[in-house]
Short mmCIF file of C-alpha atoms in Angstrom, two decimals:
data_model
loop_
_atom_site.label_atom_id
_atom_site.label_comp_id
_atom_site.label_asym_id
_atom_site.label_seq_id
_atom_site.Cartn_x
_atom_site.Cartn_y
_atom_site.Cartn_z
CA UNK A 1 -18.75 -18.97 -12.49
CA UNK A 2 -19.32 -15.42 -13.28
CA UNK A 3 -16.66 -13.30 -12.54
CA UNK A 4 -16.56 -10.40 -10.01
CA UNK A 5 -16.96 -7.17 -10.87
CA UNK A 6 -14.42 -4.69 -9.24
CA UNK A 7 -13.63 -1.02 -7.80
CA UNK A 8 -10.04 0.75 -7.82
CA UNK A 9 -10.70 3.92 -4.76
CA UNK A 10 -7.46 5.34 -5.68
CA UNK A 11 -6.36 4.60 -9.25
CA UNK A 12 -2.62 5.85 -8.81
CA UNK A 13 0.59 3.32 -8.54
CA UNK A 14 -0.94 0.72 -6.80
CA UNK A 15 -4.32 0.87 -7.87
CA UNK A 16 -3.74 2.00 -11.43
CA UNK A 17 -1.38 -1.49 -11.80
CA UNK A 18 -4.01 -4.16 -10.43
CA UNK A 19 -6.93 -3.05 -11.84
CA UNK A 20 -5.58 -2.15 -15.28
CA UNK A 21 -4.31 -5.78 -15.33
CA UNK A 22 -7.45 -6.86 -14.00
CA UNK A 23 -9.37 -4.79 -16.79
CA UNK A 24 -6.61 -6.20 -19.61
CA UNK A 25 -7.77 -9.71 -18.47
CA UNK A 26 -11.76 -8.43 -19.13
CA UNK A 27 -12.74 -7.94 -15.80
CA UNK A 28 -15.04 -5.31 -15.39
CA UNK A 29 -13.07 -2.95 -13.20
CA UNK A 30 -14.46 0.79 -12.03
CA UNK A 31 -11.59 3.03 -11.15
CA UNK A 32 -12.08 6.13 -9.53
CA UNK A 33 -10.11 9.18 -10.73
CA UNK A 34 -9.19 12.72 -9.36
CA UNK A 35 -7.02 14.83 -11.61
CA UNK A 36 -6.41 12.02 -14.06
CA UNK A 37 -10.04 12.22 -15.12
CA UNK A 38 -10.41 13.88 -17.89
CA UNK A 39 -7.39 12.62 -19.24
CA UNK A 40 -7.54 8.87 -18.76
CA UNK A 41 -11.36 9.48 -20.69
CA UNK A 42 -9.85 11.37 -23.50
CA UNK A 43 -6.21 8.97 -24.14
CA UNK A 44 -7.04 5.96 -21.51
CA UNK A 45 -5.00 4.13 -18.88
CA UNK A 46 -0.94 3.61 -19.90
CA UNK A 47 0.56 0.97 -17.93
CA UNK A 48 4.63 -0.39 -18.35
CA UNK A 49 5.44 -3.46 -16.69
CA UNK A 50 7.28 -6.10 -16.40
CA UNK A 51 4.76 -8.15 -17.20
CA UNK A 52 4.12 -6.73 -20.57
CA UNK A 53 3.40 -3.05 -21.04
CA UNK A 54 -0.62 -2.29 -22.10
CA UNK A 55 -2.91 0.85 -22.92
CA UNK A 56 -6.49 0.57 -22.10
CA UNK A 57 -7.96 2.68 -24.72
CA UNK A 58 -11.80 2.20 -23.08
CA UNK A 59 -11.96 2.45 -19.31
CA UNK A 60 -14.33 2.44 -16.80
CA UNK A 61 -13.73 6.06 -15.16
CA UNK A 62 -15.20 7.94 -12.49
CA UNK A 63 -14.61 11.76 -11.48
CA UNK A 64 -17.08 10.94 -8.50
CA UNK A 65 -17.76 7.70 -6.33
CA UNK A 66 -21.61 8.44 -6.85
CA UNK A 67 -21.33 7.29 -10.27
CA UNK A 68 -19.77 3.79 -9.51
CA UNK A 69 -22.05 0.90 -9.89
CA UNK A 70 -22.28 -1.69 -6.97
CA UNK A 71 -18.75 -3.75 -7.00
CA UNK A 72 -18.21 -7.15 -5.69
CA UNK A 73 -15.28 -5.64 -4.41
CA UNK A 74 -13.36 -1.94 -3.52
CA UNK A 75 -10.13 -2.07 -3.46
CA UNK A 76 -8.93 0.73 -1.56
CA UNK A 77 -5.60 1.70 -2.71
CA UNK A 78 -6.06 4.75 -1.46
CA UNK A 79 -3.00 6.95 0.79
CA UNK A 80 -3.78 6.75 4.61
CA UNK A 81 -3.55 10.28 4.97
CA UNK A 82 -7.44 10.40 2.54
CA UNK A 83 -9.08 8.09 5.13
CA UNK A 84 -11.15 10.88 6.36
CA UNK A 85 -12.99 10.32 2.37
CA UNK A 86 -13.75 7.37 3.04
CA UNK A 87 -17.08 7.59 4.38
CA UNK A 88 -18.41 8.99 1.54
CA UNK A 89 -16.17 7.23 -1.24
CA UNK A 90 -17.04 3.76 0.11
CA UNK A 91 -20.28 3.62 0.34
CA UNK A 92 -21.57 3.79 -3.47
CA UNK A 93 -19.19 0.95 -4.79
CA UNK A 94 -20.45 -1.14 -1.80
CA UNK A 95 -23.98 -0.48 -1.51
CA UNK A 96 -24.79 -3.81 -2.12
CA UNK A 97 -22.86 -6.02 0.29
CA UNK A 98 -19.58 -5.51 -1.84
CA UNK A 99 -16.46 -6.87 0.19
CA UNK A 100 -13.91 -4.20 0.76
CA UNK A 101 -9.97 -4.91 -0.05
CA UNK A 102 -7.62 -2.27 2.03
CA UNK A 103 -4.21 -2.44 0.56
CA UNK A 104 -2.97 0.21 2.38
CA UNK A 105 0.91 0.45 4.20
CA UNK A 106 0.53 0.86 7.54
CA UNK A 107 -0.80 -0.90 10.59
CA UNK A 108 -4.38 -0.15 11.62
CA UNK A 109 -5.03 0.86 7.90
CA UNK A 110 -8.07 -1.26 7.55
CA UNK A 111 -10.14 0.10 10.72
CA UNK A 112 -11.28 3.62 8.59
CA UNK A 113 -12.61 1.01 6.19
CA UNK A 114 -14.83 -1.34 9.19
CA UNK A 115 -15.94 2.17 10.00
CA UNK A 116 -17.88 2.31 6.39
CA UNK A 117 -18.82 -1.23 6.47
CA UNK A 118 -18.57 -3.26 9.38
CA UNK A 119 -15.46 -5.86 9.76
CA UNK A 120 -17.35 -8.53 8.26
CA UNK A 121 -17.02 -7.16 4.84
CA UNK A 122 -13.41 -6.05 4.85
CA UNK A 123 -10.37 -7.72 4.06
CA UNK A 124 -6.75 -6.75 4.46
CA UNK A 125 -3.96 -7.27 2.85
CA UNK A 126 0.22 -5.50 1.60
CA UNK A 127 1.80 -5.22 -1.77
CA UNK A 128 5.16 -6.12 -1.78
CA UNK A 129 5.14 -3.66 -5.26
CA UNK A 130 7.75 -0.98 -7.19
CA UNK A 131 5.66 1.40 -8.92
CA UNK A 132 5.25 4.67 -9.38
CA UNK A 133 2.73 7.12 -11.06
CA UNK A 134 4.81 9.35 -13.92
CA UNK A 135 1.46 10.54 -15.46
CA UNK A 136 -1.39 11.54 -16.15
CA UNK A 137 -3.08 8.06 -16.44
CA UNK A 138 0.43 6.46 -16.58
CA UNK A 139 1.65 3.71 -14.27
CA UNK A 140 5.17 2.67 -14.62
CA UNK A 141 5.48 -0.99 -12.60
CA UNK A 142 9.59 -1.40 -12.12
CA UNK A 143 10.06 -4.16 -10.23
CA UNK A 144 8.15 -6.80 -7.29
CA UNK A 145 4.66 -7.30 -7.59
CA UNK A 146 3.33 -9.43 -4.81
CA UNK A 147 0.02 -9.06 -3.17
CA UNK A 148 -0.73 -10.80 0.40
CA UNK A 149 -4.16 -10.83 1.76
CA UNK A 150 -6.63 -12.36 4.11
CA UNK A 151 -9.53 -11.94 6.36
CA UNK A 152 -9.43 -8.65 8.86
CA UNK A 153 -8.68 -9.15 12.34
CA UNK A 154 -6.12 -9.25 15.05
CA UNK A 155 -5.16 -13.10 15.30
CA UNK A 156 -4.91 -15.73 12.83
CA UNK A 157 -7.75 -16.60 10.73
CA UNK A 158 -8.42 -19.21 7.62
CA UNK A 159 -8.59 -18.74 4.35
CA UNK A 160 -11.86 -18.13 3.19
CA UNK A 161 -13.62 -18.86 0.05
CA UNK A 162 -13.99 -15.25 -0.79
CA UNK A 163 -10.41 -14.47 -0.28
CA UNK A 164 -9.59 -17.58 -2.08
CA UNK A 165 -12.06 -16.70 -5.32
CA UNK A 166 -10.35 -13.06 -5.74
CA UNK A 167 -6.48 -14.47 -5.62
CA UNK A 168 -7.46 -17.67 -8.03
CA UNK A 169 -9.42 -13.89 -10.22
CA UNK A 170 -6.14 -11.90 -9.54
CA UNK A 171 -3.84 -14.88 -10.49
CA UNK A 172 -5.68 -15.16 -13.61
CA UNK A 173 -5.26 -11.51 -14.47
CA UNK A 174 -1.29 -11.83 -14.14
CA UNK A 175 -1.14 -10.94 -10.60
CA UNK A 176 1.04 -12.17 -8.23
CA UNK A 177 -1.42 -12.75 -5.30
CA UNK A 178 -1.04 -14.81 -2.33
CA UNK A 179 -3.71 -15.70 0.30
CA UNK A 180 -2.95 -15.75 4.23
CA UNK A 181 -4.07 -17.08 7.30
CA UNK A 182 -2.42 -14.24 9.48
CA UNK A 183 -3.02 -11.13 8.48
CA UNK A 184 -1.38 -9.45 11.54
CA UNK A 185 2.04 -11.38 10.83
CA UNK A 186 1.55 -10.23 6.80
CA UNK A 187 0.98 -6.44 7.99
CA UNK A 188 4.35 -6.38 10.49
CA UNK A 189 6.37 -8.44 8.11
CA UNK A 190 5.67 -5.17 5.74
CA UNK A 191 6.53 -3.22 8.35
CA UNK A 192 9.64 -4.63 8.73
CA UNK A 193 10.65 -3.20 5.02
CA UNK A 194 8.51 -0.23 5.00
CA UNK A 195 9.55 1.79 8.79
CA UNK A 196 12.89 1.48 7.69
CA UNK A 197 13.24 2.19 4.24
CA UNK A 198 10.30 4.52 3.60
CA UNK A 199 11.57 6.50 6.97
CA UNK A 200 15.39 6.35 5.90
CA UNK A 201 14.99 7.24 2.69
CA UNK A 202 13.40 10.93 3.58
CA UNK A 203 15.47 11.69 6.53
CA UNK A 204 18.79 10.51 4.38
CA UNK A 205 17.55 11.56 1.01
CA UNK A 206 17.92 8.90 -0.60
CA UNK A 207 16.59 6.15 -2.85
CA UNK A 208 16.57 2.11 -1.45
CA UNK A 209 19.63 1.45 -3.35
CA UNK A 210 21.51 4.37 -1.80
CA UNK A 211 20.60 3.19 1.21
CA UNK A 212 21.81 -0.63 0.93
CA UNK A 213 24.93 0.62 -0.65
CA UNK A 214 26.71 2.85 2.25
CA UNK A 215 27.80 0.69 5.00
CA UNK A 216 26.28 3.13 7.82
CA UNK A 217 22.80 3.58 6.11
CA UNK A 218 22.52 -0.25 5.82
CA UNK A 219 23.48 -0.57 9.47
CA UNK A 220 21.23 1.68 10.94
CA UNK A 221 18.33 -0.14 8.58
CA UNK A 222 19.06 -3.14 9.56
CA UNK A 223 18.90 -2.56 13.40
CA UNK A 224 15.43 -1.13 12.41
CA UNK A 225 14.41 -3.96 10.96
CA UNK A 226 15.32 -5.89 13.70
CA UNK A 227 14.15 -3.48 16.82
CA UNK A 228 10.42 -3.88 14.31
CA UNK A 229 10.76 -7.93 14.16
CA UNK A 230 10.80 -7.15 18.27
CA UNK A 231 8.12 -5.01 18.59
CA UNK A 232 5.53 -7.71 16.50
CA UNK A 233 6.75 -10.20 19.09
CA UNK A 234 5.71 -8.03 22.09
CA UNK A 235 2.48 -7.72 20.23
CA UNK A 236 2.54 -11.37 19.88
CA UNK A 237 2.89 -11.62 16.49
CA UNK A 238 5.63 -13.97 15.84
CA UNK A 239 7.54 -13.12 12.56
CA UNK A 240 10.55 -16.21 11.69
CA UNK A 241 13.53 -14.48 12.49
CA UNK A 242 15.10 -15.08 8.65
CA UNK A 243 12.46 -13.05 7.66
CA UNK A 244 15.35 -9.99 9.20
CA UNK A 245 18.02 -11.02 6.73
CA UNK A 246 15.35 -11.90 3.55
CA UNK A 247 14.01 -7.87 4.39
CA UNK A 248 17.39 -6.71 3.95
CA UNK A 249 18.47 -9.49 0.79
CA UNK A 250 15.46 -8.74 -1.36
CA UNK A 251 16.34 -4.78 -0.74
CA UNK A 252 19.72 -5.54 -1.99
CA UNK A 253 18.68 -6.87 -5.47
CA UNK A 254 16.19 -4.65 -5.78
CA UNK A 255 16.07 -2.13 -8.71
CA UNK A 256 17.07 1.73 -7.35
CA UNK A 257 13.57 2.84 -5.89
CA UNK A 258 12.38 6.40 -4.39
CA UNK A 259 9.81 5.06 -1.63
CA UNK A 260 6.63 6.50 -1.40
CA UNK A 261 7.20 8.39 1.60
CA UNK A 262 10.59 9.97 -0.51
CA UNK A 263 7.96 10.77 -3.24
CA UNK A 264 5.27 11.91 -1.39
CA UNK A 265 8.15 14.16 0.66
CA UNK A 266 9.35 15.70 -2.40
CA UNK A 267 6.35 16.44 -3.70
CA UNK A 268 5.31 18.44 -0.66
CA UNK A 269 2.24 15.92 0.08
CA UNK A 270 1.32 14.49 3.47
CA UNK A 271 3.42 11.34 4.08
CA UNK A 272 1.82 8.55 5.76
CA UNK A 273 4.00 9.01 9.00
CA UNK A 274 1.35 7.81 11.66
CA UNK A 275 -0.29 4.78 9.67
CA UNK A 276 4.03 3.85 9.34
CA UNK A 277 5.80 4.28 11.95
CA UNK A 278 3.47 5.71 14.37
CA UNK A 279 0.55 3.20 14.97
CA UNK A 280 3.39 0.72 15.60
CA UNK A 281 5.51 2.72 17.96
CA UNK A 282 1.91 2.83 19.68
CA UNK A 283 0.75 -0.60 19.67
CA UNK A 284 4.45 -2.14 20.88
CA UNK A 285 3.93 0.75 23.62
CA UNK A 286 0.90 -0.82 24.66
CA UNK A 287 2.78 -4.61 25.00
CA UNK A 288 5.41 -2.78 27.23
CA UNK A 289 7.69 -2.90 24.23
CA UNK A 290 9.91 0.61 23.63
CA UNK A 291 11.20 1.24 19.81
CA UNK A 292 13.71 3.97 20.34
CA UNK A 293 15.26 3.62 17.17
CA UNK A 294 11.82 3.93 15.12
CA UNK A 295 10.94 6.72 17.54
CA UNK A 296 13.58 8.75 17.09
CA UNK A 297 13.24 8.44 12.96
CA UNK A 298 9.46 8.89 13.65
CA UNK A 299 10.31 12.32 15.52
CA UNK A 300 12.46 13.52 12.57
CA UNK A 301 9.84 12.72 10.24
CA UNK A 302 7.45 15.00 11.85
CA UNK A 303 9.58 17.59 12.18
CA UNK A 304 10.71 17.75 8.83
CA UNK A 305 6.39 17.55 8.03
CA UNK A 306 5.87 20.46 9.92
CA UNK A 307 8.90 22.24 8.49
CA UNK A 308 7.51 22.61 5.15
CA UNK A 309 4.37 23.90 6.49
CA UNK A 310 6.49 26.23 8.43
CA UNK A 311 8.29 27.31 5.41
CA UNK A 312 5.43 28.83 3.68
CA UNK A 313 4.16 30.57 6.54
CA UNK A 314 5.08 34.41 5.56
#
């Protein structure tokens, strides 16, 4: 069978990691590039890993998504807060009936991308992944890996052959990739990891291991975790209750890790505080189900967002 050719919409931690191991495996991969352009044409694509660090010397690069050839399928690995490009971003890779793979945190993440295409062609999936872009055209993968995906929707749905042909692809290239039947359970079961530790970790300052390691910190994370394993129930999305202590567990072995909120924060870029914390809050409000504790650090968050506007207001 031939193999699928694919499309990287935002070539950074995330997408700079999957496809370059996708293009190491000699799948032909388009990536899409911003500032990294230039450079990643001129030196290539540097990736360290755990799974054996490569540099793609000849890649596929794009300064503009009008120059991408028709994909099988976009992976969209794109920051929430860049949806609003999506409408013009998506549509060249997928001009042909190419499926479209959101990886994006968040719940709700993969409605901007039925909005391009219609929810027949859109999957959805989270990466359970430590990575971090240190360069120009330099990925450094640190620890975790795992990708979960499935067919869009809000209820339980089978595994299809597509989604099926593009783990056994990604599974081939390296990747640990993981099909499921509920893709609503997948997203909150993220959420469980990210509202916590991605807010935490910019209202505390400080990185996951900080976090795990002072008695208070991991207190207050942990009832997060917990009042988020309540609010998927209210939405009827029924999460196994271990899945609290595993959230906390896997944190606790984890290698120290600045979240990408903590990044993004630091960096003075929009942090994806709605797609988080915020469509949650809002869809457990809907069920009749209050999240005080993820309101209040969903409150701070904005505040401290609007405070560094405010602080370069003359």
């Amino acid at each position: 069978m031939e193999k699928l050719r694919y499309a990287i919409i935002g070539a950074g931690a995330l997408g700079g990691l999957y496809g370059g191991l996708l293009a190491r495996a000699g799948f032909e991969v388009h990536f899409l590039f911003h500032s990294d352009y230039d450079y990643v044409v001129e030196h290539g694509l540097r990736v360290e890993t755990k799974l054996g660090d490569f540099h793609l010397t000849d890649v596929h690069a794009h300064a503009s998504a009008s120059t991408m050839p028709p994909c099988d399928v976009t992976i969209v690995g794109l920051k929430t807060t860049l949806n609003h490009l999506l409408d013009e971003l998506l549509v060249p890779p997928t001009r042909d009936g190419g499926l479209v793979l959101c990886l994006q945190n968040g719940l709700g993440s993969e409605d901007a991308c039925v909005a391009v295409v219609g929810p027949d062609r859109v999957l959805g999936g989270c990466c359970f992944l430590c990575s971090n872009k240190v360069g120009p055209g330099h990925i450094r993968h640190i620890d975790q890996g795992r990708i979960v995906f499935g067919e869009y929707g809000d209820r339980a749905i089978d595994v299809s052959s597509r989604v099926q042909r593009i783990a056994d692809e990604m599974q081939s290239a390296g990747i640990d990739a993981h099909t499921t039947d509920d893709l609503p359970k997948t997203r909150w079961k993220k959420l469980m990891w990210n509202i916590p530790f991605n807010g935490l970790s910019v209202v505390l300052d400080a990185s996951t291991k900080e976090l795990v390691d002072d008695p208070d910190a991991l207190a207050l994370a942990e009832s997060l975790v917990r009042e988020v394993h309540a609010g998927a129930a209210a939405c009827g999305v029924h999460v196994p209750e271990k899945a609290i202590a595993t959230t906390i567990d896997v944190t606790k072995v984890m290698v120290p890790y600045d979240s990408s909120m903590r990044l993004d924060f630091l960096a003075a870029r929009p942090m994806e505080i709605d797609a988080i914390l915020g469509n949650p809050i809002r869809a457990a409000a809907e069920a009749g189900f209050a999240m005080p504790r993820v309101e209040s650090i969903y409150r701070q968050l904005k505040f401290l967002d609007r405070g560094r506007h405010r602080s370069t207001i003359p």
